[in-house]
mmCIF file of C-alpha atoms in Angstrom:
data_model
loop_
_atom_site.group_PDB
_atom_site.id
_atom_site.type_symbol
_atom_site.label_atom_id
_atom_site.label_comp_id
_atom_site.label_asym_id
_atom_site.label_seq_id
_atom_site.Cartn_x
_atom_site.Cartn_y
_atom_site.Cartn_z
ATOM 1 C CA MET B 1 -0.003 -0.068 -0.047
ATOM 2 C CA SER B 2 1.476 3.431 -1.084
ATOM 3 C CA VAL B 3 2.107 6.186 1.300
ATOM 4 C CA GLY B 4 -0.647 8.166 -0.571
ATOM 5 C CA GLU B 5 -3.193 5.400 0.236
ATOM 6 C CA GLN B 6 -2.196 5.323 3.875
ATOM 7 C CA THR B 7 -2.553 8.930 4.141
ATOM 8 C CA GLU B 8 -5.963 8.867 2.857
ATOM 9 C CA ILE B 9 -6.849 6.200 5.377
ATOM 10 C CA TYR B 10 -5.391 8.259 7.976
ATOM 11 C CA LEU B 11 -7.458 11.364 6.824
ATOM 12 C CA TRP B 12 -10.688 9.284 7.129
ATOM 13 C CA ILE B 13 -9.701 8.219 10.696
ATOM 14 C CA LEU B 14 -8.953 11.862 11.563
ATOM 15 C CA PHE B 15 -12.333 12.780 10.171
ATOM 16 C CA ALA B 16 -13.979 10.256 12.383
ATOM 17 C CA PHE B 17 -11.948 11.458 15.530
ATOM 18 C CA ALA B 18 -13.327 14.873 14.762
ATOM 19 C CA LEU B 19 -16.858 13.901 14.564
ATOM 20 C CA GLY B 20 -16.609 12.081 17.761
ATOM 21 C CA ALA B 21 -14.998 15.013 19.466
ATOM 22 C CA LEU B 22 -17.955 17.009 18.330
ATOM 23 C CA VAL B 23 -20.355 14.869 20.193
ATOM 24 C CA GLY B 24 -18.079 14.675 23.034
ATOM 25 C CA LEU B 25 -17.842 18.224 23.318
ATOM 26 C CA GLU B 26 -21.647 18.254 23.884
ATOM 27 C CA ARG B 27 -21.401 15.520 26.516
ATOM 28 C CA GLU B 28 -18.556 17.517 28.204
ATOM 29 C CA TYR B 29 -20.326 20.767 28.311
ATOM 30 C CA ARG B 30 -23.369 19.004 29.901
ATOM 31 C CA GLY B 31 -21.206 17.110 32.467
ATOM 32 C CA HIS B 32 -21.958 13.829 31.363
ATOM 33 C CA GLU B 33 -19.655 10.733 31.032
ATOM 34 C CA ALA B 34 -17.731 10.080 27.846
ATOM 35 C CA GLY B 35 -16.558 13.513 26.898
ATOM 36 C CA ILE B 36 -14.428 14.626 24.010
ATOM 37 C CA ARG B 37 -11.637 12.235 24.354
ATOM 38 C CA THR B 38 -13.744 9.147 24.968
ATOM 39 C CA SER B 39 -16.241 9.860 22.084
ATOM 40 C CA ALA B 40 -13.405 10.787 19.654
ATOM 41 C CA LEU B 41 -11.540 7.511 20.400
ATOM 42 C CA VAL B 42 -14.612 5.219 20.040
ATOM 43 C CA CYS B 43 -15.462 6.951 16.709
ATOM 44 C CA GLY B 44 -11.839 7.083 15.316
ATOM 45 C CA GLY B 45 -11.233 3.613 16.636
ATOM 46 C CA ALA B 46 -14.360 2.062 14.942
ATOM 47 C CA ALA B 47 -13.303 3.895 11.650
ATOM 48 C CA ALA B 48 -9.783 2.531 11.968
ATOM 49 C CA PHE B 49 -10.902 -1.100 12.441
ATOM 50 C CA ALA B 50 -13.478 -0.850 9.668
ATOM 51 C CA LEU B 51 -11.063 0.834 7.165
ATOM 52 C CA ILE B 52 -8.447 -1.984 7.658
ATOM 53 C CA GLY B 53 -10.895 -4.683 7.513
ATOM 54 C CA ARG B 54 -12.157 -3.125 4.249
ATOM 55 C CA GLN B 55 -8.536 -2.955 2.951
ATOM 56 C CA VAL B 56 -8.003 -6.633 3.608
ATOM 57 C CA GLY B 57 -11.415 -7.628 2.325
ATOM 58 C CA GLU B 58 -12.704 -8.653 5.696
ATOM 59 C CA ASP B 59 -16.187 -7.012 6.277
ATOM 60 C CA ARG B 60 -16.782 -8.912 9.435
ATOM 61 C CA VAL B 61 -14.631 -6.477 11.195
ATOM 62 C CA ALA B 62 -17.299 -4.011 11.312
ATOM 63 C CA ALA B 63 -19.529 -6.658 12.976
ATOM 64 C CA ALA B 64 -16.793 -7.316 15.469
ATOM 65 C CA VAL B 65 -16.711 -3.386 16.116
ATOM 66 C CA VAL B 66 -20.455 -3.505 16.979
ATOM 67 C CA GLN B 67 -19.977 -6.353 19.505
ATOM 68 C CA GLY B 68 -16.888 -4.792 21.084
ATOM 69 C CA VAL B 69 -18.661 -1.507 21.574
ATOM 70 C CA GLY B 70 -21.680 -3.268 22.927
ATOM 71 C CA PHE B 71 -19.423 -4.588 25.580
ATOM 72 C CA LEU B 72 -17.803 -1.229 26.240
ATOM 73 C CA GLY B 73 -21.327 0.331 26.588
ATOM 74 C CA ALA B 74 -22.592 -2.228 28.952
ATOM 75 C CA GLY B 75 -19.823 -1.181 31.372
ATOM 76 C CA LEU B 76 -21.046 2.347 31.153
ATOM 77 C CA VAL B 77 -24.543 1.439 32.556
ATOM 78 C CA PHE B 78 -24.902 1.207 36.249
ATOM 79 C CA GLN B 79 -27.578 1.268 38.859
ATOM 80 C CA ARG B 80 -27.495 3.699 41.813
ATOM 81 C CA GLY B 81 -30.489 3.438 44.229
ATOM 82 C CA HIS B 82 -33.694 3.303 42.194
ATOM 83 C CA SER B 83 -32.156 4.779 39.123
ATOM 84 C CA VAL B 84 -30.106 3.473 36.114
ATOM 85 C CA ARG B 85 -27.578 5.692 34.928
ATOM 86 C CA GLY B 86 -25.278 5.745 31.831
ATOM 87 C CA VAL B 87 -27.877 4.341 29.275
ATOM 88 C CA THR B 88 -27.803 7.541 27.127
ATOM 89 C CA THR B 89 -23.978 7.492 27.343
ATOM 90 C CA ALA B 90 -23.787 3.811 26.232
ATOM 91 C CA ALA B 91 -26.213 4.536 23.429
ATOM 92 C CA THR B 92 -24.068 7.527 22.350
ATOM 93 C CA ILE B 93 -20.947 5.436 22.323
ATOM 94 C CA TRP B 94 -22.821 2.738 20.202
ATOM 95 C CA VAL B 95 -23.902 5.231 17.696
ATOM 96 C CA LEU B 96 -20.481 6.797 17.579
ATOM 97 C CA ALA B 97 -19.063 3.473 16.667
ATOM 98 C CA ALA B 98 -21.655 3.295 13.793
ATOM 99 C CA VAL B 99 -20.509 6.585 12.722
ATOM 100 C CA GLY B 100 -16.949 5.353 12.591
ATOM 101 C CA VAL B 101 -18.043 2.573 10.360
ATOM 102 C CA VAL B 102 -19.992 4.996 8.184
ATOM 103 C CA VAL B 103 -16.860 7.144 7.700
ATOM 104 C CA SER B 104 -14.885 3.863 6.777
ATOM 105 C CA GLN B 105 -17.217 3.572 3.887
ATOM 106 C CA GLU B 106 -16.254 7.080 2.953
ATOM 107 C CA LEU B 107 -19.797 8.388 3.445
ATOM 108 C CA TRP B 108 -18.816 11.563 4.925
ATOM 109 C CA PHE B 109 -21.994 13.605 4.255
ATOM 110 C CA THR B 110 -24.047 10.821 5.907
ATOM 111 C CA ALA B 111 -21.708 10.734 8.939
ATOM 112 C CA ILE B 112 -21.978 14.583 9.360
ATOM 113 C CA LEU B 113 -25.771 14.278 9.299
ATOM 114 C CA VAL B 114 -25.831 11.513 11.736
ATOM 115 C CA VAL B 115 -23.530 13.481 14.172
ATOM 116 C CA ALA B 116 -25.760 16.630 13.762
ATOM 117 C CA THR B 117 -28.847 14.570 14.543
ATOM 118 C CA LEU B 118 -27.113 12.856 17.513
ATOM 119 C CA ILE B 119 -26.088 16.294 19.028
ATOM 120 C CA VAL B 120 -29.772 17.635 18.415
ATOM 121 C CA LEU B 121 -31.104 14.360 20.188
ATOM 122 C CA LEU B 122 -28.596 14.874 23.126
ATOM 123 C CA GLU B 123 -29.667 18.504 23.625
ATOM 124 C CA LEU B 124 -33.207 17.509 23.938
ATOM 125 C CA ALA B 125 -32.525 16.339 27.518
ATOM 126 C CA PRO B 126 -34.433 19.306 29.065
ATOM 127 C CA VAL B 127 -37.412 18.453 26.992
ATOM 128 C CA SER B 128 -37.209 14.973 28.301
ATOM 129 C CA ASN B 129 -36.790 16.105 31.793
ATOM 130 C CA TRP B 130 -39.855 18.453 31.370
ATOM 131 C CA VAL B 131 -42.056 15.668 30.040
ATOM 132 C CA LEU B 132 -40.939 13.464 33.040
ATOM 133 C CA ARG B 133 -41.623 16.131 35.661
ATOM 134 C CA SER B 134 -44.990 16.777 34.027
ATOM 135 C CA SER B 135 -45.991 13.079 34.105
ATOM 136 C CA ILE B 136 -44.832 12.795 37.705
ATOM 137 C CA LYS B 137 -47.059 15.823 38.792
ATOM 138 C CA ARG B 138 -50.046 14.201 36.957
ATOM 139 C CA GLY B 139 -49.166 10.987 38.806
ATOM 140 C CA SER B 140 -49.017 9.097 35.607
ATOM 141 C CA VAL B 141 -45.466 7.908 36.269
ATOM 142 C CA HIS B 142 -44.385 5.835 39.278
ATOM 143 C CA THR B 143 -40.741 6.524 38.809
ATOM 144 C CA ALA B 144 -40.623 9.710 40.781
ATOM 145 C CA SER B 145 -37.718 8.330 42.906
ATOM 146 C CA VAL B 146 -35.749 7.741 39.688
ATOM 147 C CA PHE B 147 -36.316 11.282 38.598
ATOM 148 C CA LEU B 148 -35.431 12.763 42.112
ATOM 149 C CA ASP B 149 -32.312 10.612 42.331
ATOM 150 C CA GLN B 150 -31.221 12.124 38.868
ATOM 151 C CA GLU B 151 -32.069 15.536 40.001
ATOM 152 C CA ARG B 152 -30.084 15.200 43.306
ATOM 153 C CA ASP B 153 -26.938 13.962 41.391
ATOM 154 C CA ARG B 154 -27.417 16.695 38.829
ATOM 155 C CA SER B 155 -27.482 19.366 41.549
ATOM 156 C CA ALA B 156 -24.571 17.793 43.470
ATOM 157 C CA ARG B 157 -22.496 17.971 40.178
ATOM 158 C CA GLU B 158 -23.428 21.586 39.495
ATOM 159 C CA LYS B 159 -22.493 22.467 43.089
ATOM 160 C CA ALA B 160 -19.119 20.785 42.658
ATOM 161 C CA GLY B 161 -18.219 22.841 39.800
ATOM 162 C CA PRO B 162 -16.201 21.961 36.692
ATOM 163 C CA GLY B 163 -13.417 20.302 38.350
ATOM 164 C CA GLY B 164 -15.166 18.372 41.153
#
């Protein structure tokens, strides 16, 4: 493989790193797990694996990426009290791996659209919280303790500040 071809592969991986970092920036800004570095690494790593798999004619590599990231995502989900935390972060990591695979197919426009959609969806968290609060007030949801645990955790993070 020529240096030019290797450079092209590197540029695709770099593009995936950048897309992952954009999503990670949103996560970092909101104080959630899997910020800039983690998101960039997952997206870039998935692209690297899939690109190399494509180079050697082995499309099963992309399927292995899905399985590996599923395992990684499972480690991000944990239970605290009555609430389960990390599900959105795990799903975000899973989608970022998919973006990496999309980049490996050189579908840059699709990758950009998926990342933009992902950021919009992540930014809808306040709307989701409002719907849950409204449901709790009406008494139609029996998970008030889950929401209260999440609100308490969020308040503690805000009081701790950016470094704490």
